Structures are given as C-alpha cells and as structure tokens.
GROMACS .gro file of N, CA and C in nm:
model
  207
    1MET      N    1  -6.830  23.429  11.384
    1MET     CA    2  -6.838  23.589  11.391
    1MET      C    3  -6.716  23.606  11.414
    2LYS      N    4  -6.704  23.767  11.366
    2LYS     CA    5  -6.589  23.828  11.415
    2LYS      C    6  -6.659  23.898  11.430
    3ALA      N    7  -6.598  24.043  11.570
    3ALA     CA    8  -6.591  24.121  11.628
    3ALA      C    9  -6.494  24.238  11.679
    4GLY      N   10  -6.459  24.353  11.652
    4GLY     CA   11  -6.347  24.410  11.681
    4GLY      C   12  -6.207  24.326  11.667
    5GLY      N   13  -6.205  24.251  11.559
    5GLY     CA   14  -6.062  24.109  11.515
    5GLY      C   15  -6.093  24.012  11.561
    6LEU      N   16  -6.170  23.976  11.670
    6LEU     CA   17  -6.247  23.870  11.711
    6LEU      C   18  -6.286  23.753  11.673
    7HIS      N   19  -6.247  23.604  11.667
    7HIS     CA   20  -6.337  23.530  11.575
    7HIS      C   21  -6.348  23.463  11.675
    8LEU      N   22  -6.461  23.390  11.715
    8LEU     CA   23  -6.527  23.272  11.739
    8LEU      C   24  -6.545  23.167  11.677
    9SER      N   25  -6.526  23.055  11.711
    9SER     CA   26  -6.589  22.920  11.625
    9SER      C   27  -6.690  22.899  11.647
   10ALA      N   28  -6.763  22.975  11.759
   10ALA     CA   29  -6.957  22.918  11.794
   10ALA      C   30  -7.006  23.066  11.881
   11THR      N   31  -7.107  23.104  11.875
   11THR     CA   32  -7.175  23.154  11.919
   11THR      C   33  -7.172  23.090  12.063
   12PRO      N   34  -7.130  23.147  12.183
   12PRO     CA   35  -7.193  23.069  12.309
   12PRO      C   36  -7.308  23.042  12.385
   13LYS      N   37  -7.366  22.961  12.399
   13LYS     CA   38  -7.486  23.025  12.503
   13LYS      C   39  -7.444  22.932  12.611
   14VAL      N   40  -7.462  23.005  12.694
   14VAL     CA   41  -7.468  22.967  12.866
   14VAL      C   42  -7.548  23.003  12.972
   15ASP      N   43  -7.531  22.923  13.076
   15ASP     CA   44  -7.626  22.956  13.146
   15ASP      C   45  -7.524  23.012  13.269
   16LEU      N   46  -7.645  23.052  13.388
   16LEU     CA   47  -7.572  23.092  13.510
   16LEU      C   48  -7.500  22.980  13.584
   17GLU      N   49  -7.344  23.038  13.601
   17GLU     CA   50  -7.250  22.931  13.645
   17GLU      C   51  -7.176  22.816  13.559
   18THR      N   52  -7.177  22.906  13.427
   18THR     CA   53  -7.131  22.820  13.348
   18THR      C   54  -6.993  22.910  13.330
   19THR      N   55  -6.872  22.790  13.349
   19THR     CA   56  -6.715  22.839  13.311
   19THR      C   57  -6.665  22.848  13.135
   20ILE      N   58  -6.619  22.926  13.113
   20ILE     CA   59  -6.541  22.930  12.933
   20ILE      C   60  -6.433  22.945  12.987
   21LEU      N   61  -6.341  22.870  12.894
   21LEU     CA   62  -6.200  22.901  12.864
   21LEU      C   63  -6.189  22.973  12.759
   22PHE      N   64  -6.165  23.092  12.749
   22PHE     CA   65  -6.078  23.198  12.649
   22PHE      C   66  -5.961  23.156  12.599
   23LEU      N   67  -5.940  23.114  12.478
   23LEU     CA   68  -5.776  23.116  12.395
   23LEU      C   69  -5.760  23.232  12.312
   24VAL      N   70  -5.670  23.346  12.359
   24VAL     CA   71  -5.692  23.463  12.299
   24VAL      C   72  -5.597  23.449  12.197
   25THR      N   73  -5.569  23.493  12.098
   25THR     CA   74  -5.450  23.532  11.982
   25THR      C   75  -5.417  23.642  11.960
   26ASN      N   76  -5.336  23.729  11.965
   26ASN     CA   77  -5.308  23.939  11.941
   26ASN      C   78  -5.301  23.849  11.789
   27HIS      N   79  -5.347  23.904  11.661
   27HIS     CA   80  -5.293  23.872  11.500
   27HIS      C   81  -5.280  24.038  11.451
   28SER      N   82  -5.315  24.115  11.590
   28SER     CA   83  -5.266  24.266  11.567
   28SER      C   84  -5.106  24.297  11.586
   29ALA      N   85  -5.052  24.406  11.505
   29ALA     CA   86  -4.901  24.453  11.545
   29ALA      C   87  -4.909  24.493  11.639
   30LYS      N   88  -4.986  24.534  11.719
   30LYS     CA   89  -4.951  24.615  11.842
   30LYS      C   90  -4.995  24.547  12.010
   31ARG      N   91  -4.906  24.544  12.104
   31ARG     CA   92  -4.967  24.480  12.233
   31ARG      C   93  -5.085  24.501  12.270
   32MET      N   94  -5.161  24.383  12.282
   32MET     CA   95  -5.330  24.430  12.288
   32MET      C   96  -5.335  24.321  12.446
   33TRP      N   97  -5.456  24.368  12.488
   33TRP     CA   98  -5.518  24.266  12.551
   33TRP      C   99  -5.712  24.215  12.521
   34PHE      N  100  -5.690  24.145  12.637
   34PHE     CA  101  -5.859  24.085  12.537
   34PHE      C  102  -5.941  24.088  12.704
   35GLU      N  103  -6.089  24.144  12.696
   35GLU     CA  104  -6.138  24.186  12.819
   35GLU      C  105  -6.235  24.136  12.795
   36VAL      N  106  -6.330  24.105  12.908
   36VAL     CA  107  -6.516  24.031  12.929
   36VAL      C  108  -6.564  24.050  13.033
   37GLY      N  109  -6.669  24.130  12.973
   37GLY     CA  110  -6.763  24.128  13.114
   37GLY      C  111  -6.780  24.322  13.130
   38THR      N  112  -6.832  24.359  13.215
   38THR     CA  113  -6.852  24.507  13.243
   38THR      C  114  -6.878  24.525  13.381
   39ARG      N  115  -6.881  24.624  13.413
   39ARG     CA  116  -6.881  24.681  13.611
   39ARG      C  117  -6.989  24.554  13.689
   40ALA      N  118  -7.052  24.516  13.600
   40ALA     CA  119  -7.188  24.523  13.656
   40ALA      C  120  -7.167  24.326  13.679
   41THR      N  121  -7.140  24.283  13.578
   41THR     CA  122  -7.119  24.139  13.567
   41THR      C  123  -6.925  24.075  13.604
   42SER      N  124  -6.854  24.144  13.641
   42SER     CA  125  -6.732  24.169  13.680
   42SER      C  126  -6.613  24.115  13.539
   43VAL      N  127  -6.537  24.249  13.529
   43VAL     CA  128  -6.439  24.234  13.436
   43VAL      C  129  -6.357  24.152  13.457
   44ARG      N  130  -6.318  24.031  13.384
   44ARG     CA  131  -6.178  24.013  13.369
   44ARG      C  132  -6.085  24.033  13.225
   45ARG      N  133  -5.988  24.070  13.281
   45ARG     CA  134  -5.876  24.120  13.147
   45ARG      C  135  -5.751  24.016  13.140
   46THR      N  136  -5.721  23.998  12.996
   46THR     CA  137  -5.575  23.925  13.014
   46THR      C  138  -5.482  24.016  13.028
   47PRO      N  139  -5.356  23.977  13.047
   47PRO     CA  140  -5.252  24.039  13.051
   47PRO      C  141  -5.217  24.141  12.931
   48LEU      N  142  -5.139  24.205  12.899
   48LEU     CA  143  -5.124  24.252  12.773
   48LEU      C  144  -5.026  24.150  12.651
   49VAL      N  145  -5.095  24.103  12.564
   49VAL     CA  146  -5.027  24.018  12.478
   49VAL      C  147  -4.970  24.056  12.349
   50LYS      N  148  -4.856  23.994  12.353
   50LYS     CA  149  -4.793  24.091  12.245
   50LYS      C  150  -4.801  23.989  12.121
   51PRO      N  151  -4.825  24.086  12.008
   51PRO     CA  152  -4.803  23.994  11.847
   51PRO      C  153  -4.758  23.901  11.827
   52GLY      N  154  -4.877  23.805  11.781
   52GLY     CA  155  -4.868  23.671  11.782
   52GLY      C  156  -4.866  23.624  11.865
   53GLY      N  157  -4.896  23.655  12.033
   53GLY     CA  158  -4.894  23.556  12.071
   53GLY      C  159  -5.064  23.531  12.184
   54THR      N  160  -5.039  23.446  12.227
   54THR     CA  161  -5.140  23.385  12.321
   54THR      C  162  -5.170  23.390  12.463
   55ASP      N  163  -5.257  23.387  12.537
   55ASP     CA  164  -5.316  23.383  12.637
   55ASP      C  165  -5.426  23.289  12.673
   56ARG      N  166  -5.482  23.228  12.758
   56ARG     CA  167  -5.595  23.155  12.774
   56ARG      C  168  -5.653  23.252  12.922
   57PHE      N  169  -5.739  23.207  12.951
   57PHE     CA  170  -5.813  23.201  13.078
   57PHE      C  171  -5.974  23.192  13.104
   58TYR      N  172  -5.981  23.192  13.206
   58TYR     CA  173  -6.149  23.129  13.260
   58TYR      C  174  -6.233  23.227  13.298
   59TYR      N  175  -6.374  23.220  13.211
   59TYR     CA  176  -6.462  23.327  13.299
   59TYR      C  177  -6.559  23.258  13.356
   60VAL      N  178  -6.645  23.330  13.420
   60VAL     CA  179  -6.740  23.226  13.534
   60VAL      C  180  -6.890  23.337  13.485
   61PHE      N  181  -7.003  23.273  13.416
   61PHE     CA  182  -7.105  23.379  13.350
   61PHE      C  183  -7.188  23.390  13.468
   62ARG      N  184  -7.215  23.474  13.583
   62ARG     CA  185  -7.298  23.503  13.698
   62ARG      C  186  -7.436  23.580  13.660
   63VAL      N  187  -7.413  23.639  13.544
   63VAL     CA  188  -7.539  23.742  13.524
   63VAL      C  189  -7.593  23.654  13.410
   64ARG      N  190  -7.731  23.628  13.390
   64ARG     CA  191  -7.800  23.607  13.261
   64ARG      C  192  -7.809  23.729  13.175
   65GLY      N  193  -7.805  23.718  13.074
   65GLY     CA  194  -7.792  23.772  12.952
   65GLY      C  195  -7.686  23.792  12.866
   66THR      N  196  -7.680  23.874  12.816
   66THR     CA  197  -7.563  23.951  12.727
   66THR      C  198  -7.444  23.976  12.819
   67VAL      N  199  -7.299  23.963  12.767
   67VAL     CA  200  -7.213  23.959  12.847
   67VAL      C  201  -7.095  24.055  12.730
   68PRO      N  202  -7.015  24.183  12.757
   68PRO     CA  203  -6.968  24.231  12.604
   68PRO      C  204  -6.822  24.169  12.616
   69PHE      N  205  -6.785  24.151  12.506
   69PHE     CA  206  -6.628  24.119  12.479
   69PHE      C  207  -6.588  24.165  12.378
   0.00000   0.00000   0.00000
C-alpha cells in the first residue's frame, strides 16, 4: 500500500492498546517528518528526517477505528 510516499509491507489490523513500531525512511529530496494520529487520538511525530535518513518510533492505539498517517 502506498499513500503520500509511504510504503507499508502490510495493512496493520490492531486492537485497542496495541503498540506498533514504525520504521520510517525518507526517500524524498527534502527534510520531512512522519506523523500518526489526530488530536482526538493523540498525535505522534518524528523529528525532521534528512533525505535518505531513517527514524523509528512507537505508537499505542488507544481508539478503535482508523488512524490517519
């Protein structure tokens, strides 16, 4: 699945209180960040990732339903 330059190896199906480790690689030519969640679900964002750089962070799903990223 690709969305906004994002590639997922699988579509995650999660229950409440599930923790997922996101490994993020910036394939663009600009410094960018990766963000998960909304104001209602709590937003987690990586620091700016340089072109070709990687970062990782954990996100705990506390709301049932879809969470944008």
